[in-house]
Tab-separated table of C-alpha atoms in Angstrom:
chain	number	residue	atom	x	y	z
H	1	MET	CA	127.448	97.233	109.955
H	2	ASN	CA	128.641	100.188	112.218
H	3	VAL	CA	127.613	100.382	116.096
H	4	LYS	CA	124.489	101.925	115.276
H	5	ASP	CA	123.395	99.658	112.718
H	6	VAL	CA	124.340	97.035	115.433
H	7	THR	CA	122.241	98.735	117.976
H	8	LEU	CA	119.529	99.036	116.242
H	9	LEU	CA	119.417	95.428	115.002
H	10	GLN	CA	119.407	94.238	118.489
H	11	ARG	CA	116.917	96.409	119.925
H	12	GLU	CA	114.351	95.240	117.038
H	13	LEU	CA	115.712	91.610	117.623
H	14	ALA	CA	114.024	92.432	120.773
H	15	GLN	CA	111.279	93.740	120.121
H	16	PHE	CA	110.328	90.848	118.297
H	17	GLU	CA	111.331	88.161	120.283
H	18	THR	CA	109.425	90.124	123.058
H	19	MET	CA	106.343	90.377	121.261
H	20	PHE	CA	106.217	87.080	118.466
H	21	GLY	CA	107.917	85.301	120.699
H	22	GLY	CA	110.847	85.414	117.633
H	23	THR	CA	108.871	84.322	114.929
H	24	PRO	CA	109.814	87.155	112.539
H	25	ASP	CA	108.135	86.917	109.508
H	26	GLY	CA	103.872	86.016	108.714
H	27	ASN	CA	101.843	88.680	108.696
H	28	ALA	CA	101.803	89.908	112.412
H	29	THR	CA	102.168	93.467	111.783
H	30	ILE	CA	102.754	95.419	108.500
H	31	ALA	CA	106.126	95.382	108.472
H	32	GLN	CA	106.331	91.545	108.350
H	33	ALA	CA	103.389	91.071	105.850
H	34	ALA	CA	105.297	93.443	103.648
H	35	VAL	CA	108.812	91.534	104.496
H	36	SER	CA	107.266	88.027	104.060
H	37	MET	CA	105.973	89.052	100.242
H	38	ALA	CA	108.794	90.633	99.017
H	39	TYR	CA	111.678	89.373	97.116
H	40	LYS	CA	114.939	89.328	99.552
H	41	HIS	CA	116.971	90.940	97.079
H	42	HIS	CA	116.495	94.387	95.369
H	43	GLY	CA	117.576	93.085	92.504
H	44	GLU	CA	114.596	90.456	92.267
H	45	GLY	CA	112.003	92.765	91.669
H	46	TYR	CA	112.660	93.174	87.915
H	47	PRO	CA	111.161	92.090	85.847
H	48	ALA	CA	109.997	88.993	87.727
H	49	PRO	CA	106.037	88.458	88.777
H	50	GLY	CA	105.984	88.914	92.358
H	51	LYS	CA	106.079	86.244	94.770
H	52	PRO	CA	103.847	83.647	95.048
H	53	LEU	CA	102.311	84.168	98.178
H	54	TYR	CA	101.802	88.410	97.679
H	55	GLN	CA	100.159	87.226	94.184
H	56	SER	CA	98.098	85.523	96.779
H	57	VAL	CA	97.676	87.683	99.158
H	58	PHE	CA	97.226	90.100	96.474
H	59	ASN	CA	93.793	88.062	94.711
H	60	LEU	CA	92.597	87.764	98.461
H	61	VAL	CA	92.564	91.463	99.622
H	62	MET	CA	91.920	93.016	96.205
H	63	PRO	CA	90.048	90.498	94.098
H	64	GLY	CA	90.424	91.304	90.820
H	65	SER	CA	92.596	94.917	91.381
H	66	TYR	CA	95.643	96.097	88.547
H	67	PRO	CA	98.045	95.963	88.192
H	68	LEU	CA	99.789	93.596	90.757
H	69	ARG	CA	103.435	95.110	90.526
H	70	SER	CA	102.842	98.272	91.951
H	71	CYS	CA	103.587	100.662	94.758
H	72	ASP	CA	100.361	101.661	96.007
H	73	ARG	CA	98.940	98.125	95.399
H	74	PHE	CA	101.435	96.358	97.580
H	75	VAL	CA	101.096	99.068	100.403
H	76	CYS	CA	97.849	98.736	100.487
H	77	ALA	CA	98.239	94.474	100.392
H	78	SER	CA	100.543	94.919	103.874
H	79	VAL	CA	98.226	97.110	105.282
H	80	ARG	CA	94.767	94.295	104.843
H	81	TRP	CA	96.783	91.579	105.787
H	82	SER	CA	98.391	91.974	108.448
H	83	GLY	CA	94.817	93.397	109.606
H	84	ALA	CA	95.630	96.743	109.953
H	85	ASP	CA	93.481	98.401	108.335
H	86	ASP	CA	90.924	96.704	106.378
H	87	ASN	CA	89.751	99.507	104.398
H	88	TYR	CA	92.897	100.895	103.182
H	89	PRO	CA	92.190	101.978	99.093
H	90	GLU	CA	93.665	100.232	96.912
H	91	GLY	CA	95.351	103.507	94.865
H	92	HIS	CA	96.337	105.386	93.574
H	93	VAL	CA	98.775	107.097	96.129
H	94	GLY	CA	96.737	110.001	96.241
H	95	ILE	CA	93.731	108.335	97.155
H	96	GLN	CA	95.621	106.837	99.637
H	97	ALA	CA	97.364	110.232	101.076
H	98	ASP	CA	93.859	111.533	101.529
H	99	TYR	CA	92.421	108.448	103.210
H	100	LEU	CA	95.809	109.011	105.713
H	101	ASP	CA	94.840	112.547	106.340
H	102	ALA	CA	90.825	111.650	106.853
H	103	HIS	CA	91.301	109.031	109.544
H	104	PRO	CA	93.137	110.751	111.985
H	105	GLU	CA	91.819	108.112	114.679
H	106	LYS	CA	93.755	105.740	112.699
H	107	TRP	CA	96.311	107.367	110.791
H	108	GLN	CA	99.301	109.579	112.979
H	109	ASP	CA	100.288	112.054	110.945
H	110	LEU	CA	103.991	111.634	112.166
H	111	TYR	CA	106.186	114.458	110.335
H	112	GLY	CA	106.647	114.713	107.109
H	113	PHE	CA	109.061	117.341	104.639
H	114	LEU	CA	106.842	119.593	101.852
H	115	ASP	CA	109.098	122.504	101.000
H	116	SER	CA	113.060	120.849	100.703
H	117	ASP	CA	115.312	119.126	99.113
H	118	THR	CA	117.449	118.471	102.507
H	119	TYR	CA	116.144	115.470	102.950
H	120	ARG	CA	116.355	113.311	99.832
H	121	TYR	CA	118.739	111.472	100.765
H	122	SER	CA	118.627	111.639	104.630
H	123	GLU	CA	118.414	107.995	106.982
H	124	PRO	CA	115.224	108.329	108.102
H	125	TYR	CA	114.507	108.870	111.722
H	126	GLY	CA	111.582	108.141	114.322
H	127	MET	CA	110.361	105.462	112.448
H	128	GLU	CA	109.340	102.240	113.461
H	129	PRO	CA	108.415	98.866	111.132
H	130	GLY	CA	105.181	99.452	109.614
H	131	ASP	CA	104.989	103.163	108.861
H	132	ILE	CA	103.691	104.166	105.603
H	133	ILE	CA	105.959	106.512	103.210
H	134	ILE	CA	104.117	109.220	100.773
H	135	GLU	CA	106.720	110.418	98.471
H	136	TYR	CA	105.608	114.059	96.885
H	137	SER	CA	107.385	115.017	93.357
H	138	ALA	CA	106.095	118.323	94.089
H	139	TYR	CA	103.501	119.699	96.172
H	140	ASP	CA	99.985	117.954	96.816
H	141	PHE	CA	101.413	116.005	94.215
H	142	ARG	CA	101.943	112.482	95.576
H	143	SER	CA	103.955	110.035	93.670
H	144	HIS	CA	105.479	106.694	95.491
H	145	THR	CA	104.655	104.816	98.729
H	146	PHE	CA	106.258	102.091	100.838
H	147	VAL	CA	106.798	100.613	103.583
H	148	TYR	CA	109.443	101.157	106.400
H	149	CYS	CA	110.362	97.994	107.112
H	150	GLY	CA	113.329	98.248	109.314
H	151	ALA	CA	116.930	96.594	108.900
H	152	GLY	CA	117.107	94.859	111.558
H	153	LEU	CA	113.069	92.819	110.648
H	154	ILE	CA	114.696	91.977	107.335
H	155	ALA	CA	118.031	90.853	108.416
H	156	MET	CA	115.895	88.432	110.478
H	157	ILE	CA	113.425	87.090	107.959
H	158	TYR	CA	116.119	87.637	104.749
H	159	PRO	CA	119.733	86.767	106.878
H	160	ASP	CA	121.806	86.162	104.198
H	161	VAL	CA	121.558	89.461	103.363
H	162	ALA	CA	121.508	91.468	106.029
H	163	GLU	CA	125.227	93.497	105.621
H	164	GLU	CA	123.072	94.898	102.259
H	165	GLY	CA	121.459	97.400	104.689
H	166	TYR	CA	118.066	96.987	103.474
H	167	ASP	CA	115.294	98.876	105.939
H	168	ILE	CA	112.212	99.372	103.750
H	169	ALA	CA	110.011	97.344	101.199
H	170	GLY	CA	108.379	98.650	97.533
H	171	ALA	CA	107.030	98.010	94.489
H	172	ASN	CA	106.683	100.154	91.328
H	173	TYR	CA	103.590	100.793	88.689
H	174	ASP	CA	103.418	98.584	86.005
H	175	ASP	CA	107.437	97.507	86.843
H	176	THR	CA	108.740	96.112	89.809
H	177	ALA	CA	107.209	93.715	91.733
H	178	PRO	CA	108.002	94.141	96.015
H	179	ARG	CA	111.410	94.024	96.866
H	180	CYS	CA	113.593	94.461	99.502
H	181	LEU	CA	116.105	97.720	99.219
H	182	LYS	CA	117.351	100.536	100.841
H	183	TRP	CA	116.177	103.784	102.130
H	184	VAL	CA	116.425	105.932	99.123
H	185	LEU	CA	113.763	108.577	98.624
H	186	SER	CA	112.561	109.163	94.829
H	187	TYR	CA	111.498	112.541	94.843
H	188	ASN	CA	112.452	115.547	97.721
H	189	MET	CA	109.588	115.177	100.281
H	190	PHE	CA	107.841	112.879	101.992
H	191	ARG	CA	105.219	112.532	104.667
H	192	VAL	CA	105.220	109.348	107.096
H	193	PHE	CA	101.976	108.101	108.623
H	194	ARG	CA	101.567	105.182	111.406
H	195	CYS	CA	98.983	103.042	112.201
H	196	LYS	CA	97.566	103.568	115.583
H	197	GLN	CA	95.119	100.744	115.916
H	198	TYR	CA	94.479	97.471	113.772
H	199	GLU	CA	91.378	95.839	113.318
H	200	SER	CA	89.632	94.168	116.201
H	201	LYS	CA	88.303	91.954	114.179
H	202	PRO	CA	90.741	91.903	110.848
H	203	ALA	CA	88.659	90.664	107.757
H	204	TYR	CA	91.721	89.075	106.312
H	205	LYS	CA	94.661	88.618	108.574
H	206	HIS	CA	93.820	85.224	109.524
H	207	VAL	CA	92.445	83.941	106.396
H	208	GLY	CA	94.812	80.659	105.450
H	209	LEU	CA	97.412	81.659	103.015
H	210	TRP	CA	100.316	81.893	105.327
H	211	GLY	CA	102.336	78.860	106.726
């Protein structure tokens, strides 16, 4: 880790110790839910079916949905199980993007790049754990989605992969189960959204799947 990474890790450790009593795993936030449901190493996602916890959450928040291994379903599971937004749609990605745009009272449109390849491999900036990324393969064609989790949170939950520098969690359509991996965009355009207000009485957050 370089100095910047260490500083980021320390800041995120302090954040979670303050907010959650030093317990980073579970489903207190979108990011925590995502990492807890994801395999700790990117290589574990294929051809695995998904962690038992993820399968249980999937059946709770999206009963009868298909497929289990899908970027949009994983993001939906993370958002619903964390208690952030009970109405977050299952997918596909385009439906989710339209929903985010249609609910500015719930989701803040932080920023995005829709006309340049400059940022394809750039480091994320200004993001916080739990931010939702929508990727575009062409203007207005929504192709992929995942959760930015932060390297500090992933390192706390899975300390044995801390040196890998993983900072996001995601899955791929009918192919790869949710797993942690590094920020590398598949496409050259993306937008970032942040939940402004979690549900006051979440439908799924306190169901006894965790612990």
